[in-house]
Amino acid sequence: MEKEKVTVTQIRKWKEAGKKITVLTAYDYPLAKILDQAGIDILLVGDSLGNVVLGHPNTLPVTMEDMIHHTQAVVRACKQAMVVADMPFMSYQVSREEAIRNAGRLIKEGGAEVVKLEGGMAVEESIRAIVQCGIPVMGHVGLTPQSIHSFGGHKVQGRGDEAAQRVLADARAVERAGAFSIVLEGIPRSLGERITQELSIPTIGIGAGPCCDGQVLVTYDLLGFYDDFAPRFVKRYANLRGIIFEAIQAYKDEVEGGLFPTETHCFK
Ligand code: KIV
């Protein structure tokens, strides 16, 4: 039986019902297919694509073309999960018109169902304009990676009263503008809890504590693709780098030793 697509209406109801929302990043067809089949509710084609998959030092160089290309691959794999595409740096900051045009491209050319963009009060008007075009928006406040240079690095935001009030005001602006949900990234657990209680839209946390309505992680982080640094908020559920490395070494050894291919791998 065909599975039903996760919808914006459902996600909103899950907050009221207290059902936790699962979100993971996806950038390509094979991994997106596994996540979809595993029943993850939302696949986020994050602009973390830049550092995770394209080898950039951060998310800033990611282009609209990159996002559309990878969103298309993820959409092809998804039968059930909702697909959210990130608006890359400078695709929505210059003007409302550009924000609308680029959000439209992610829906029309990329095939996404929702767009996500970073910021609060500063982008309130752009969020409102995109929503008015019939495009659902997911907001993103707190440690917003497109602002790393103003933050002076990947630093937890909202520590202390004044900073917490700023993040709270940003979250309220996102809700006021009509976003259907919001990512809270890199903020103290207590602030994550407060925003979740105060807003009527679902909060999706990453480094924002357990009280958010849902959680998101970069899939490559939870699968253990790297053997170096992992942020505090990441839990590794597997060590895929180790498994892949061993398999590749075994292949190399067998080819070099004349053990692969054997008769069973040959055509008659
Ligand atoms: O780009 C991304 O992957 C994100 C999530 C980490 C929230 O924005």
Short mmCIF file of C-alpha atoms and ligand atoms in Angstrom, two decimals:
data_model
loop_
_atom_site.label_atom_id
_atom_site.label_comp_id
_atom_site.label_asym_id
_atom_site.label_seq_id
_atom_site.Cartn_x
_atom_site.Cartn_y
_atom_site.Cartn_z
CA MET A 1 0.00 0.00 0.00
CA GLU A 2 1.23 3.53 -0.88
CA LYS A 3 2.26 5.39 2.25
CA GLU A 4 0.70 8.80 2.81
CA LYS A 5 2.83 11.92 2.67
CA VAL A 6 3.52 13.75 5.91
CA THR A 7 1.80 17.15 5.71
CA VAL A 8 2.16 20.56 7.35
CA THR A 9 -1.27 20.11 8.96
CA GLN A 10 -0.21 16.81 10.52
CA ILE A 11 3.03 18.26 11.88
CA ARG A 12 1.08 21.09 13.55
CA LYS A 13 -1.30 18.58 15.15
CA TRP A 14 1.61 16.47 16.44
CA LYS A 15 2.67 19.35 18.68
CA GLU A 16 -0.77 19.42 20.30
CA ALA A 17 -0.79 15.63 20.59
CA GLY A 18 2.73 15.56 22.08
CA LYS A 19 4.06 13.28 19.32
CA LYS A 20 7.78 13.95 18.82
CA ILE A 21 8.78 14.93 15.28
CA THR A 22 11.83 13.25 13.70
CA VAL A 23 13.93 15.22 11.23
CA LEU A 24 17.24 14.30 9.54
CA THR A 25 19.28 15.91 6.80
CA ALA A 26 19.47 14.27 3.37
CA TYR A 27 21.41 15.33 0.31
CA ASP A 28 21.21 12.37 -2.08
CA TYR A 29 18.91 9.63 -3.39
CA PRO A 30 20.23 6.45 -1.70
CA LEU A 31 20.40 7.84 1.83
CA ALA A 32 17.10 9.71 1.45
CA LYS A 33 15.46 6.43 0.43
CA ILE A 34 16.67 4.70 3.60
CA LEU A 35 15.53 7.60 5.82
CA ASP A 36 12.12 7.67 4.13
CA GLN A 37 11.67 3.91 4.47
CA ALA A 38 12.73 4.09 8.13
CA GLY A 39 9.80 6.45 8.73
CA ILE A 40 11.64 9.73 9.42
CA ASP A 41 8.96 12.45 9.29
CA ILE A 42 10.89 15.29 7.62
CA LEU A 43 13.98 15.18 5.39
CA LEU A 44 15.85 18.45 5.42
CA VAL A 45 18.03 19.22 2.43
CA GLY A 46 20.17 21.46 4.61
CA ASP A 47 22.70 23.92 3.35
CA SER A 48 25.03 21.91 5.61
CA LEU A 49 25.39 20.26 2.19
CA GLY A 50 28.25 22.77 1.79
CA ASN A 51 30.47 21.44 4.55
CA VAL A 52 29.10 17.88 4.85
CA VAL A 53 29.05 16.82 1.19
CA LEU A 54 30.73 19.46 -0.98
CA GLY A 55 33.84 19.96 1.17
CA HIS A 56 33.43 23.69 1.82
CA PRO A 57 34.58 25.08 5.18
CA ASN A 58 31.02 26.25 6.01
CA THR A 59 27.55 26.73 4.48
CA LEU A 60 28.23 30.16 2.95
CA PRO A 61 29.38 29.12 -0.57
CA VAL A 62 26.26 26.98 -1.23
CA THR A 63 24.29 28.21 -4.26
CA MET A 64 20.67 27.95 -5.37
CA GLU A 65 21.82 25.58 -8.12
CA ASP A 66 23.47 23.29 -5.51
CA MET A 67 20.28 23.28 -3.43
CA ILE A 68 17.97 22.60 -6.37
CA HIS A 69 20.20 19.77 -7.68
CA HIS A 70 20.33 17.96 -4.32
CA THR A 71 16.68 18.65 -3.44
CA GLN A 72 15.62 16.97 -6.70
CA ALA A 73 17.58 13.82 -5.79
CA VAL A 74 16.03 13.67 -2.30
CA VAL A 75 12.50 14.29 -3.62
CA ARG A 76 12.87 11.38 -6.08
CA ALA A 77 13.52 9.06 -3.11
CA CYS A 78 10.70 10.24 -0.85
CA LYS A 79 7.34 8.51 -0.74
CA GLN A 80 6.31 9.52 2.75
CA ALA A 81 8.63 12.06 4.37
CA MET A 82 8.08 15.78 3.93
CA VAL A 83 10.98 17.43 2.07
CA VAL A 84 12.22 20.79 3.36
CA ALA A 85 14.87 22.68 1.37
CA ASP A 86 17.18 25.26 2.90
CA MET A 87 17.42 28.69 1.30
CA PRO A 88 21.17 29.28 0.88
CA PHE A 89 23.09 32.34 2.05
CA MET A 90 22.14 35.50 0.11
CA SER A 91 19.17 33.90 -1.63
CA TYR A 92 16.66 35.73 0.63
CA GLN A 93 18.53 38.53 2.42
CA VAL A 94 18.75 41.10 -0.39
CA SER A 95 15.05 41.75 -0.98
CA ARG A 96 11.60 40.30 -0.46
CA GLU A 97 11.27 39.83 -4.23
CA GLU A 98 14.42 37.70 -4.36
CA ALA A 99 13.29 35.73 -1.34
CA ILE A 100 9.97 34.92 -3.02
CA ARG A 101 11.63 34.08 -6.35
CA ASN A 102 14.18 31.74 -4.79
CA ALA A 103 11.68 30.08 -2.45
CA GLY A 104 9.55 29.47 -5.54
CA ARG A 105 12.48 27.86 -7.37
CA LEU A 106 13.07 25.38 -4.54
CA ILE A 107 9.42 24.35 -4.75
CA LYS A 108 8.97 24.48 -8.53
CA GLU A 109 12.36 23.22 -9.77
CA GLY A 110 13.59 21.36 -6.68
CA GLY A 111 10.26 19.74 -5.82
CA ALA A 112 10.45 20.58 -2.10
CA GLU A 113 7.27 21.09 -0.10
CA VAL A 114 8.65 23.58 2.42
CA VAL A 115 11.54 26.05 2.49
CA LYS A 116 13.66 26.87 5.53
CA LEU A 117 15.47 30.12 6.14
CA GLU A 118 17.59 31.49 8.96
CA GLY A 119 16.88 34.53 11.13
CA GLY A 120 14.12 36.15 13.14
CA MET A 121 13.06 39.79 13.17
CA ALA A 122 15.41 40.63 10.28
CA VAL A 123 13.62 38.24 7.91
CA GLU A 124 10.08 38.53 9.29
CA GLU A 125 8.80 40.37 6.21
CA SER A 126 10.38 37.90 3.80
CA ILE A 127 8.88 34.93 5.66
CA ARG A 128 5.45 36.62 5.54
CA ALA A 129 5.78 37.30 1.82
CA ILE A 130 6.80 33.70 1.03
CA VAL A 131 3.96 32.29 3.16
CA GLN A 132 1.49 34.59 1.37
CA CYS A 133 2.54 32.93 -1.91
CA GLY A 134 1.34 29.62 -0.52
CA ILE A 135 4.78 28.24 0.35
CA PRO A 136 5.13 26.80 3.86
CA VAL A 137 8.17 28.10 5.75
CA MET A 138 10.26 26.56 8.52
CA GLY A 139 12.16 29.20 10.51
CA HIS A 140 15.58 28.78 12.12
CA VAL A 141 16.88 30.84 15.07
CA GLY A 142 19.64 30.67 17.68
CA LEU A 143 22.99 29.54 16.31
CA THR A 144 22.28 30.19 12.65
CA PRO A 145 25.33 28.93 10.70
CA GLN A 146 24.97 31.51 7.90
CA SER A 147 25.88 34.16 10.53
CA ILE A 148 29.02 32.44 11.87
CA HIS A 149 31.21 35.41 11.00
CA SER A 150 29.05 37.79 13.07
CA PHE A 151 28.92 35.26 15.91
CA GLY A 152 32.71 34.77 15.77
CA GLY A 153 32.33 31.03 15.15
CA HIS A 154 29.89 28.26 16.05
CA LYS A 155 28.99 29.67 19.49
CA VAL A 156 25.98 28.81 21.63
CA GLN A 157 23.47 31.68 21.48
CA GLY A 158 20.97 32.95 24.04
CA ARG A 159 23.13 32.58 27.16
CA GLY A 160 22.24 35.21 29.73
CA ASP A 161 19.05 37.24 30.03
CA GLU A 162 19.57 39.77 27.28
CA ALA A 163 20.75 37.22 24.71
CA ALA A 164 17.89 34.88 25.61
CA GLN A 165 15.38 37.71 25.09
CA ARG A 166 16.86 38.31 21.61
CA VAL A 167 16.44 34.66 20.58
CA LEU A 168 12.93 34.64 22.05
CA ALA A 169 12.02 37.81 20.11
CA ASP A 170 13.36 36.21 16.92
CA ALA A 171 11.30 33.06 17.52
CA ARG A 172 8.17 35.15 18.12
CA ALA A 173 8.81 37.07 14.89
CA VAL A 174 9.07 33.81 12.93
CA GLU A 175 5.77 32.60 14.36
CA ARG A 176 4.09 35.98 13.75
CA ALA A 177 5.20 35.90 10.11
CA GLY A 178 3.31 32.65 9.58
CA ALA A 179 6.05 29.98 9.61
CA PHE A 180 4.59 26.54 10.33
CA SER A 181 7.54 25.35 12.44
CA ILE A 182 10.94 26.52 13.64
CA VAL A 183 14.41 25.05 14.15
CA LEU A 184 16.09 26.05 17.43
CA GLU A 185 19.85 25.54 17.16
CA GLY A 186 22.63 25.84 19.73
CA ILE A 187 20.80 27.43 22.66
CA PRO A 188 20.58 26.50 26.36
CA ARG A 189 18.15 23.71 27.22
CA SER A 190 16.03 26.05 29.40
CA LEU A 191 15.57 28.50 26.52
CA GLY A 192 14.62 25.64 24.17
CA GLU A 193 11.97 24.62 26.71
CA ARG A 194 10.67 28.17 27.16
CA ILE A 195 10.32 28.83 23.41
CA THR A 196 8.63 25.44 22.92
CA GLN A 197 6.09 26.25 25.64
CA GLU A 198 5.44 29.77 24.40
CA LEU A 199 5.07 29.18 20.65
CA SER A 200 2.07 27.47 19.14
CA ILE A 201 4.15 26.18 16.20
CA PRO A 202 6.33 23.05 16.59
CA THR A 203 9.98 23.56 17.55
CA ILE A 204 12.67 21.30 16.11
CA GLY A 205 15.81 21.27 18.24
CA ILE A 206 19.46 20.71 17.42
CA GLY A 207 21.55 21.37 20.49
CA ALA A 208 18.48 22.93 22.13
CA GLY A 209 17.64 20.22 24.67
CA PRO A 210 15.02 17.48 24.97
CA CYS A 211 11.91 19.63 25.45
CA CYS A 212 11.59 20.68 21.79
CA ASP A 213 8.68 19.20 19.84
CA GLY A 214 11.11 17.39 17.53
CA GLN A 215 14.81 16.82 16.93
CA VAL A 216 17.06 17.19 13.89
CA LEU A 217 20.61 15.98 13.32
CA VAL A 218 22.97 15.94 10.38
CA THR A 219 22.65 12.31 9.27
CA TYR A 220 26.37 11.92 8.55
CA ASP A 221 27.08 12.94 12.16
CA LEU A 222 24.78 10.34 13.70
CA LEU A 223 26.09 7.65 11.36
CA GLY A 224 29.70 8.40 12.36
CA PHE A 225 31.15 9.32 8.98
CA TYR A 226 34.03 11.21 10.57
CA ASP A 227 36.61 10.17 13.11
CA ASP A 228 37.47 13.70 14.21
CA PHE A 229 35.39 16.38 15.95
CA ALA A 230 31.71 15.92 16.77
CA PRO A 231 29.71 18.68 18.51
CA ARG A 232 28.41 17.98 22.03
CA PHE A 233 24.79 17.68 20.86
CA VAL A 234 25.54 14.85 18.43
CA LYS A 235 24.98 11.22 19.40
CA ARG A 236 26.73 8.68 17.18
CA TYR A 237 24.47 5.72 16.48
CA ALA A 238 26.99 3.96 14.20
CA ASN A 239 30.59 4.07 13.06
CA LEU A 240 30.09 3.99 9.30
CA ARG A 241 33.48 5.50 8.58
CA GLY A 242 35.13 2.49 10.23
CA ILE A 243 32.93 0.01 8.34
CA ILE A 244 33.46 1.76 4.98
CA PHE A 245 37.21 2.11 5.54
CA GLU A 246 37.60 -1.61 6.30
CA ALA A 247 35.55 -2.59 3.23
CA ILE A 248 37.61 -0.33 0.96
CA GLN A 249 40.86 -1.70 2.38
CA ALA A 250 39.66 -5.29 1.87
CA TYR A 251 38.79 -4.48 -1.77
CA LYS A 252 42.20 -2.90 -2.37
CA ASP A 253 44.03 -5.85 -0.77
CA GLU A 254 42.04 -8.39 -2.81
CA VAL A 255 42.54 -6.60 -6.13
CA GLU A 256 46.24 -6.16 -5.47
CA GLY A 257 46.54 -9.80 -4.29
CA GLY A 258 44.66 -11.19 -7.31
CA LEU A 259 41.81 -12.46 -5.09
CA PHE A 260 39.11 -10.37 -6.78
CA PRO A 261 37.44 -11.00 -9.19
CA THR A 262 37.06 -14.78 -8.96
CA GLU A 263 35.26 -17.16 -11.35
CA THR A 264 31.88 -16.30 -9.74
CA HIS A 265 32.25 -12.66 -10.80
CA CYS A 266 33.04 -13.49 -14.44
CA PHE A 267 30.71 -13.76 -17.48
CA LYS A 268 30.77 -17.07 -19.40
O1 KIV B 1 21.72 22.88 7.14
C1 KIV B 1 21.36 22.12 8.05
O2 KIV B 1 21.69 20.93 8.07
C2 KIV B 1 20.51 22.65 9.11
C3 KIV B 1 20.22 21.79 10.29
C4 KIV B 1 21.42 21.42 11.03
C5 KIV B 1 19.17 22.36 11.15
O3 KIV B 1 20.09 23.76 9.02
#
